[in-house]
Short mmCIF file of C-alpha atoms and ligand atoms in Angstrom, two decimals:
data_model
loop_
_atom_site.label_atom_id
_atom_site.label_comp_id
_atom_site.label_asym_id
_atom_site.label_seq_id
_atom_site.Cartn_x
_atom_site.Cartn_y
_atom_site.Cartn_z
CA MET A 1 -0.11 0.01 0.04
CA ASN A 2 1.06 3.66 -1.51
CA SER A 3 1.58 4.98 2.83
CA LYS A 4 0.69 8.72 1.66
CA PHE A 5 -3.10 9.57 2.17
CA ASP A 6 -4.73 12.98 1.92
CA VAL A 7 -6.99 12.14 5.38
CA ILE A 8 -5.95 9.29 7.48
CA VAL A 9 -8.07 8.42 10.09
CA VAL A 10 -7.33 7.01 13.49
CA GLY A 11 -10.20 4.60 14.72
CA GLY A 12 -12.84 2.66 13.29
CA GLY A 13 -15.78 3.20 15.50
CA ILE A 14 -18.59 4.65 13.98
CA ALA A 15 -17.22 8.72 13.81
CA GLY A 16 -14.23 7.36 12.06
CA LEU A 17 -16.28 4.78 9.83
CA THR A 18 -18.37 8.10 9.05
CA ALA A 19 -15.44 10.52 8.62
CA GLY A 20 -13.73 8.17 6.04
CA LEU A 21 -16.74 7.83 4.45
CA VAL A 22 -17.52 11.61 3.76
CA SER A 23 -13.86 12.28 3.49
CA ALA A 24 -13.83 9.42 0.66
CA ARG A 25 -16.88 10.83 -1.55
CA LEU A 26 -15.08 14.23 -0.98
CA GLY A 27 -13.03 12.64 -3.30
CA ARG A 28 -9.90 12.69 -0.94
CA ARG A 29 -7.82 9.37 -0.82
CA THR A 30 -8.60 8.18 2.79
CA LEU A 31 -7.17 6.07 4.92
CA ILE A 32 -9.49 4.71 8.36
CA HIS A 33 -6.76 3.23 10.45
CA THR A 34 -8.30 0.88 13.34
CA SER A 35 -6.90 -1.44 16.15
CA GLU A 36 -9.86 -3.81 16.08
CA LEU A 37 -12.67 -4.71 13.83
CA LEU A 38 -14.37 -1.59 12.62
CA GLY A 39 -17.07 -0.79 14.08
CA GLY A 40 -15.77 -0.36 18.04
CA HIS A 41 -18.24 0.17 20.75
CA LEU A 42 -21.28 0.01 18.61
CA LEU A 43 -20.30 -3.71 17.18
CA SER A 44 -20.44 -5.28 20.25
CA ILE A 45 -24.20 -3.78 21.20
CA GLU A 46 -27.36 -6.07 20.61
CA THR A 47 -29.55 -3.43 20.28
CA ILE A 48 -28.53 0.54 19.46
CA GLU A 49 -31.25 2.90 20.53
CA GLY A 50 -32.06 5.86 19.46
CA TYR A 51 -30.35 6.12 15.82
CA PRO A 52 -32.21 7.61 13.72
CA GLY A 53 -34.10 5.64 10.90
CA HIS A 54 -34.02 2.62 13.21
CA PRO A 55 -37.06 2.49 15.66
CA ASP A 56 -36.75 -1.04 16.72
CA GLY A 57 -33.29 -0.59 17.39
CA ILE A 58 -30.47 -2.08 15.29
CA ALA A 59 -27.75 -4.52 15.98
CA GLY A 60 -24.56 -3.88 15.92
CA TYR A 61 -23.27 -6.81 13.89
CA GLU A 62 -25.60 -5.23 11.50
CA LEU A 63 -25.31 -1.15 11.17
CA CYS A 64 -20.92 -1.79 11.49
CA PRO A 65 -20.20 -3.85 8.38
CA LEU A 66 -22.84 -2.04 6.18
CA ALA A 67 -21.37 1.15 7.20
CA GLN A 68 -18.27 -0.10 6.72
CA GLY A 69 -19.00 -1.43 3.20
CA GLN A 70 -20.78 2.05 2.68
CA ALA A 71 -17.42 3.90 3.18
CA ALA A 72 -15.17 0.73 1.21
CA ASP A 73 -17.61 1.68 -1.68
CA ALA A 74 -16.67 5.06 -2.11
CA GLY A 75 -13.41 4.63 -1.87
CA ALA A 76 -11.98 4.19 1.92
CA GLU A 77 -9.07 2.17 2.47
CA PHE A 78 -8.39 0.44 5.34
CA ALA A 79 -5.93 -0.64 7.65
CA MET A 80 -5.63 -2.38 11.05
CA SER A 81 -3.06 -2.31 13.66
CA ARG A 82 -2.49 -0.14 16.84
CA VAL A 83 -1.37 3.76 15.93
CA GLU A 84 1.56 3.79 18.25
CA ALA A 85 2.56 7.19 17.43
CA LEU A 86 1.89 10.53 15.77
CA THR A 87 4.17 13.30 15.06
CA CYS A 88 4.06 16.36 13.09
CA ASP A 89 7.21 17.42 10.46
CA GLY A 90 6.46 20.36 8.61
CA ASP A 91 2.91 19.91 6.84
CA GLU A 92 2.80 16.74 6.62
CA TRP A 93 1.33 14.20 9.82
CA GLN A 94 3.10 10.50 10.11
CA LEU A 95 1.71 7.45 11.97
CA ALA A 96 3.85 4.93 13.00
CA THR A 97 1.83 1.72 13.44
CA GLY A 98 2.43 -1.96 14.01
CA SER A 99 1.69 -2.33 9.88
CA GLY A 100 4.39 -0.03 9.03
CA ASP A 101 4.32 3.82 8.72
CA TYR A 102 1.86 6.34 6.69
CA ALA A 103 1.73 9.93 6.31
CA ALA A 104 -1.14 12.98 5.08
CA ARG A 105 -1.70 16.00 5.40
CA ALA A 106 -4.47 15.81 7.93
CA VAL A 107 -5.50 12.97 10.12
CA ILE A 108 -8.56 12.43 11.77
CA VAL A 109 -8.32 10.98 15.98
CA ALA A 110 -11.58 9.02 16.56
CA THR A 111 -10.09 6.56 18.83
CA GLY A 112 -12.77 6.44 21.33
CA THR A 113 -12.81 5.55 24.94
CA GLU A 114 -12.55 2.15 26.74
CA LEU A 115 -14.94 0.47 29.26
CA ARG A 116 -13.12 1.11 32.83
CA GLU A 117 -12.27 -1.59 35.38
CA LEU A 118 -13.10 -1.95 38.71
CA GLY A 119 -9.50 -2.33 39.79
CA VAL A 120 -10.22 -4.44 42.63
CA PRO A 121 -9.12 -8.54 43.21
CA GLY A 122 -9.86 -11.44 41.06
CA GLU A 123 -11.07 -9.15 37.84
CA ALA A 124 -7.91 -10.03 36.11
CA LEU A 125 -7.31 -13.46 37.01
CA LEU A 126 -11.22 -14.16 35.93
CA ARG A 127 -11.32 -11.73 33.12
CA GLY A 128 -13.06 -13.82 30.42
CA LYS A 129 -13.66 -16.46 32.83
CA GLY A 130 -17.21 -14.63 33.79
CA VAL A 131 -15.57 -11.19 34.07
CA SER A 132 -17.04 -9.04 30.85
CA HIS A 133 -17.59 -5.76 29.17
CA CYS A 134 -19.71 -7.62 26.75
CA ALA A 135 -23.50 -8.63 27.30
CA SER A 136 -24.16 -9.81 24.08
CA CYS A 137 -21.30 -11.78 23.31
CA ASP A 138 -21.27 -13.30 26.45
CA ALA A 139 -24.84 -13.78 27.56
CA PRO A 140 -25.58 -16.65 25.75
CA LEU A 141 -23.17 -18.61 27.25
CA LEU A 142 -25.07 -17.47 30.87
CA GLY A 143 -27.37 -20.80 30.51
CA GLY A 144 -29.93 -19.14 32.61
CA LYS A 145 -27.86 -18.36 36.25
CA PRO A 146 -27.88 -15.81 38.21
CA VAL A 147 -25.56 -12.47 37.11
CA VAL A 148 -23.96 -8.92 38.16
CA ALA A 149 -23.36 -6.38 36.24
CA VAL A 150 -22.24 -3.25 37.91
CA GLY A 151 -22.84 0.12 37.59
CA GLY A 152 -26.17 2.84 36.90
CA GLY A 153 -25.27 3.90 34.27
CA ASP A 154 -27.33 3.82 30.35
CA SER A 155 -24.41 1.15 29.57
CA ALA A 156 -25.22 -0.94 33.02
CA LEU A 157 -28.81 -0.99 32.59
CA GLN A 158 -29.13 -1.04 28.67
CA GLU A 159 -26.63 -4.32 29.03
CA ALA A 160 -28.70 -5.57 31.82
CA LEU A 161 -31.95 -6.00 29.98
CA THR A 162 -30.09 -7.49 27.40
CA LEU A 163 -28.65 -9.79 30.11
CA ALA A 164 -32.54 -10.90 31.16
CA ASP A 165 -33.46 -12.24 28.20
CA HIS A 166 -30.76 -15.17 29.28
CA ALA A 167 -30.48 -15.65 32.98
CA SER A 168 -32.20 -15.95 35.99
CA LYS A 169 -31.68 -12.66 37.61
CA VAL A 170 -29.92 -9.95 36.60
CA THR A 171 -28.66 -8.04 39.97
CA VAL A 172 -27.23 -4.41 39.28
CA VAL A 173 -24.91 -3.30 41.98
CA HIS A 174 -24.03 0.69 41.74
CA ARG A 175 -22.52 3.05 44.16
CA GLY A 176 -24.85 6.12 43.80
CA GLU A 177 -28.14 6.32 45.66
CA GLU A 178 -30.13 6.60 42.72
CA LEU A 179 -29.24 5.47 39.21
CA THR A 180 -27.94 7.80 36.93
CA ALA A 181 -29.65 6.27 33.79
CA GLN A 182 -31.99 7.75 31.50
CA GLU A 183 -35.84 7.66 32.31
CA SER A 184 -36.61 5.33 29.18
CA PHE A 185 -34.26 2.60 30.81
CA ARG A 186 -34.61 2.73 34.25
CA ARG A 187 -38.47 2.77 33.62
CA ARG A 188 -37.81 -0.86 31.56
CA ALA A 189 -35.39 -1.91 34.13
CA ALA A 190 -37.36 -1.40 37.13
CA ALA A 191 -40.20 -2.61 35.36
CA HIS A 192 -38.62 -6.15 34.30
CA PRO A 193 -39.34 -9.45 36.87
CA ARG A 194 -35.41 -10.57 36.70
CA ILE A 195 -33.76 -7.54 37.38
CA GLU A 196 -33.18 -6.29 40.88
CA PHE A 197 -30.99 -3.53 42.12
CA VAL A 198 -28.38 -3.03 44.94
CA ALA A 199 -27.98 1.00 45.88
CA SER A 200 -25.32 2.71 47.14
CA THR A 201 -22.75 -0.68 47.01
CA GLU A 202 -19.81 -1.10 45.62
CA VAL A 203 -18.08 -4.45 44.75
CA VAL A 204 -14.37 -5.28 46.38
CA GLU A 205 -13.73 -8.48 45.07
CA ILE A 206 -14.70 -11.27 42.39
CA ILE A 207 -14.95 -14.49 43.87
CA GLY A 208 -13.46 -17.77 42.52
CA GLU A 209 -10.33 -19.65 40.93
CA ASP A 210 -11.69 -20.59 36.94
CA ALA A 211 -14.80 -19.25 37.27
CA VAL A 212 -16.56 -16.42 38.63
CA ASP A 213 -18.46 -17.71 42.03
CA GLY A 214 -19.63 -14.82 43.66
CA VAL A 215 -19.01 -11.01 44.25
CA ARG A 216 -17.92 -9.26 47.43
CA VAL A 217 -19.45 -6.30 48.14
CA ARG A 218 -19.60 -3.27 50.94
CA GLU A 219 -21.28 0.16 51.11
CA ALA A 220 -20.18 2.74 49.16
CA PRO A 221 -18.23 5.37 51.01
CA GLY A 222 -20.73 8.11 52.30
CA GLY A 223 -23.31 5.16 53.60
CA SER A 224 -24.68 4.38 56.53
CA GLY A 225 -24.68 0.64 56.39
CA GLY A 226 -21.12 0.27 58.27
CA ASP A 227 -18.08 -1.20 57.21
CA GLY A 228 -19.50 -5.18 56.87
CA THR A 229 -18.84 -7.12 53.42
CA ARG A 230 -21.38 -9.97 51.90
CA ASP A 231 -21.18 -11.95 48.68
CA LEU A 232 -23.65 -11.62 46.59
CA GLU A 233 -23.74 -15.61 44.13
CA THR A 234 -23.50 -15.09 40.64
CA SER A 235 -21.77 -17.10 37.59
CA ALA A 236 -20.32 -13.97 35.98
CA VAL A 237 -20.21 -9.80 36.51
CA PHE A 238 -20.44 -7.52 33.51
CA VAL A 239 -18.55 -3.95 34.47
CA TYR A 240 -20.07 -0.58 33.14
CA ILE A 241 -18.52 1.75 35.42
CA GLY A 242 -17.35 4.48 33.13
CA LEU A 243 -15.43 5.14 30.60
CA ARG A 244 -12.11 5.89 29.77
CA PRO A 245 -10.84 8.37 26.36
CA ASN A 246 -8.73 6.40 24.49
CA ALA A 247 -6.46 10.19 23.64
CA ALA A 248 -2.95 9.34 24.68
CA LEU A 249 -1.59 9.19 21.31
CA LEU A 250 -2.11 13.22 21.68
CA ALA A 251 -1.53 13.75 25.74
CA ASP A 252 2.14 15.66 24.80
CA ARG A 253 1.47 17.53 22.69
CA LEU A 254 -1.97 18.84 23.31
CA SER A 255 -3.63 19.39 26.48
CA LEU A 256 -6.20 17.44 26.84
CA ASP A 257 -9.61 18.58 28.94
CA SER A 258 -10.56 17.66 32.54
CA THR A 259 -11.91 13.92 31.22
CA GLY A 260 -9.15 13.09 29.43
CA ARG A 261 -10.55 14.80 25.79
CA ILE A 262 -9.34 16.58 23.67
CA PRO A 263 -10.55 19.99 22.84
CA VAL A 264 -11.91 20.83 19.67
CA ASP A 265 -13.95 23.72 17.92
CA THR A 266 -17.41 23.29 16.29
CA GLN A 267 -15.36 22.04 13.16
CA MET A 268 -14.00 19.44 15.02
CA ARG A 269 -10.65 20.87 14.58
CA THR A 270 -7.56 20.33 17.41
CA GLY A 271 -4.88 22.82 18.29
CA LEU A 272 -2.46 21.40 16.25
CA ARG A 273 -3.02 22.19 12.17
CA GLY A 274 -4.80 19.61 10.34
CA LEU A 275 -5.56 17.10 13.07
CA PHE A 276 -8.84 16.98 13.67
CA GLY A 277 -11.06 15.00 16.47
CA ALA A 278 -14.80 12.91 16.43
CA GLY A 279 -16.63 11.13 18.26
CA THR A 280 -16.53 9.85 22.34
CA VAL A 281 -12.51 10.70 22.48
CA ARG A 282 -13.58 14.69 22.30
CA SER A 283 -14.60 16.96 25.18
CA GLY A 284 -17.88 17.49 24.95
CA ALA A 285 -19.27 14.53 23.40
CA ALA A 286 -22.72 13.74 23.46
CA GLY A 287 -21.80 9.86 24.47
CA ARG A 288 -24.66 8.36 21.41
CA ALA A 289 -23.66 7.20 18.09
CA VAL A 290 -25.36 9.26 15.76
CA ALA A 291 -23.40 12.32 17.61
CA ALA A 292 -20.28 10.54 16.71
CA ALA A 293 -21.76 10.13 13.36
CA GLY A 294 -21.87 13.89 12.99
CA ASP A 295 -18.74 14.16 14.22
CA GLY A 296 -16.86 11.93 11.60
CA THR A 297 -18.73 14.12 8.99
CA LEU A 298 -17.82 17.97 10.35
CA ALA A 299 -14.43 16.56 10.94
CA ALA A 300 -14.28 15.25 7.18
CA ILE A 301 -15.67 17.93 5.80
CA ALA A 302 -13.21 20.36 8.18
CA ALA A 303 -10.22 18.52 6.59
CA ASP A 304 -11.71 18.80 2.73
CA ARG A 305 -11.68 22.53 3.28
CA PHE A 306 -8.04 22.58 5.00
CA LEU A 307 -6.43 20.74 2.39
CA ALA A 308 -8.05 23.40 -0.24
CA ASP A 309 -7.06 26.66 1.29
CA GLY A 310 -4.92 25.78 4.08
CA ASP A 311 -6.20 27.86 6.25
CA TRP A 312 -6.17 27.44 10.09
CA PRO A 313 -7.57 29.50 13.45
CA GLY A 314 -4.60 31.33 15.30
C1 LIG B 1 -22.96 -0.27 26.45
C2 LIG B 1 -23.05 0.35 25.52
C3 LIG B 1 -24.01 0.91 25.04
C4 LIG B 1 -23.93 1.37 24.11
N1 LIG B 1 -25.78 1.87 23.77
C5 LIG B 1 -25.87 2.76 22.90
C6 LIG B 1 -26.97 3.03 22.26
O1 LIG B 1 -28.15 2.03 22.34
N2 LIG B 1 -26.76 4.12 21.24
C7 LIG B 1 -26.26 4.97 20.73
O2 LIG B 1 -26.19 5.64 20.40
N3 LIG B 1 -25.39 5.06 21.91
C8 LIG B 1 -25.07 3.61 22.87
N4 LIG B 1 -23.52 3.76 23.11
C9 LIG B 1 -22.32 4.89 22.61
C10 LIG B 1 -21.47 4.43 21.80
O3 LIG B 1 -21.17 3.54 21.34
C11 LIG B 1 -21.00 5.51 21.30
O4 LIG B 1 -21.24 6.77 21.37
C12 LIG B 1 -19.98 5.23 19.37
O5 LIG B 1 -19.03 3.69 20.01
C13 LIG B 1 -18.93 6.14 19.80
O6 LIG B 1 -17.99 5.96 18.89
P1 LIG B 1 -17.01 6.71 18.67
O7 LIG B 1 -16.52 6.18 16.76
O8 LIG B 1 -16.06 8.41 19.02
O9 LIG B 1 -15.43 5.46 19.72
P2 LIG B 1 -15.85 3.99 19.98
O10 LIG B 1 -17.22 2.78 19.79
O11 LIG B 1 -14.72 3.70 21.45
O12 LIG B 1 -14.45 3.38 18.82
C14 LIG B 1 -13.38 3.52 18.50
C15 LIG B 1 -12.52 3.38 18.02
O13 LIG B 1 -10.55 3.34 17.84
C16 LIG B 1 -10.34 2.66 18.09
N5 LIG B 1 -8.93 3.08 18.87
C17 LIG B 1 -8.45 3.24 19.58
N6 LIG B 1 -7.17 3.54 19.72
C18 LIG B 1 -6.77 3.16 19.09
C19 LIG B 1 -5.41 3.45 18.09
N7 LIG B 1 -4.17 3.77 19.25
N8 LIG B 1 -5.08 3.02 16.84
C20 LIG B 1 -6.04 2.61 16.07
N9 LIG B 1 -7.58 2.63 16.69
C21 LIG B 1 -7.51 2.55 17.47
C22 LIG B 1 -10.84 1.40 19.13
O14 LIG B 1 -10.59 -0.33 18.48
C23 LIG B 1 -12.14 1.24 18.52
O15 LIG B 1 -12.48 0.36 17.31
C24 LIG B 1 -23.04 2.78 23.92
C25 LIG B 1 -22.25 2.57 24.75
C26 LIG B 1 -21.73 1.24 25.56
C27 LIG B 1 -20.19 0.94 26.22
#
């Protein structure tokens, strides 16, 4: 592959796929470079909700290949390996990756986020043996046993609803007194006969040797239940306690915001000439798939303008 492009998109989630699609349609030679299967978080979501045109939701494994095919048909090229470093030499950005070096005048960083880990004993040992971030991948293997979902936000409740189709019981353990998920998830989860909630509680250990046998929990700090711990029996633990932005590539070149995200202007331009941010890795991201796709569109259009006229603010 000739390694010089007009635009390189780093990240193949919905923001990156859309950026690549729009950029290729504008006639720019475009590479989408991603470290994992194309689709990012959406790929593992059983029913993506709130995506326009899909009133009953759409599975990630349906939407993502469609977006990938659309970008390929428009002329976007693909490379799969992690981008390890991003440097700038004059007017050209250079990417060092596991599959070689690439260069472009415009780079769109759409590296998204990773789900946070609990950081408790047993979690690393039992990852893939009952500790999971992916309800749609692992729920069919549950065989009607009880499971725990950790977290009180949108992801935790959405995935608890997916798990409840396969488990005998889903216990949602969350640290706050109240759930923070949007109303539609709260209402449906509360009405579900196989979902129950344990509030103001945190997981302190995952118990088991070759498989998950249970979780040890205690009252979250600030609660009134004392220091005691108790064990909940479970065959799997699904962890949804927030997201960590994948912005390390830029951490020594840009000041990230207080959440670790990349500051951008309304055209997705960063403070570095020719460099754009899009999707959930950018400051102020809305956290919805359609917004990430919108960011990708804006970034691709702005990159096209930049390549045409060379204008950059500041
Ligand atoms: C459990 C869960 C359920 C959700 N449900 C919904 C829903 O129903 N509806 C909705 O609208 N939204 C939902 N969301 C939010 C939605 O998934 C995100 O808004 C969307 O995926 C963001 O897309 P993105 O492209 O910005 O990032 P991501 O999806 O995170 O994709 C980023 C991509 O970049 C790649 N990458 C990272 N670092 C590098 C690197 N150094 N080099 C190369 N590639 C790299 C990653 O491998 C990944 O493929 C959900 C999120 C979660 C976690």
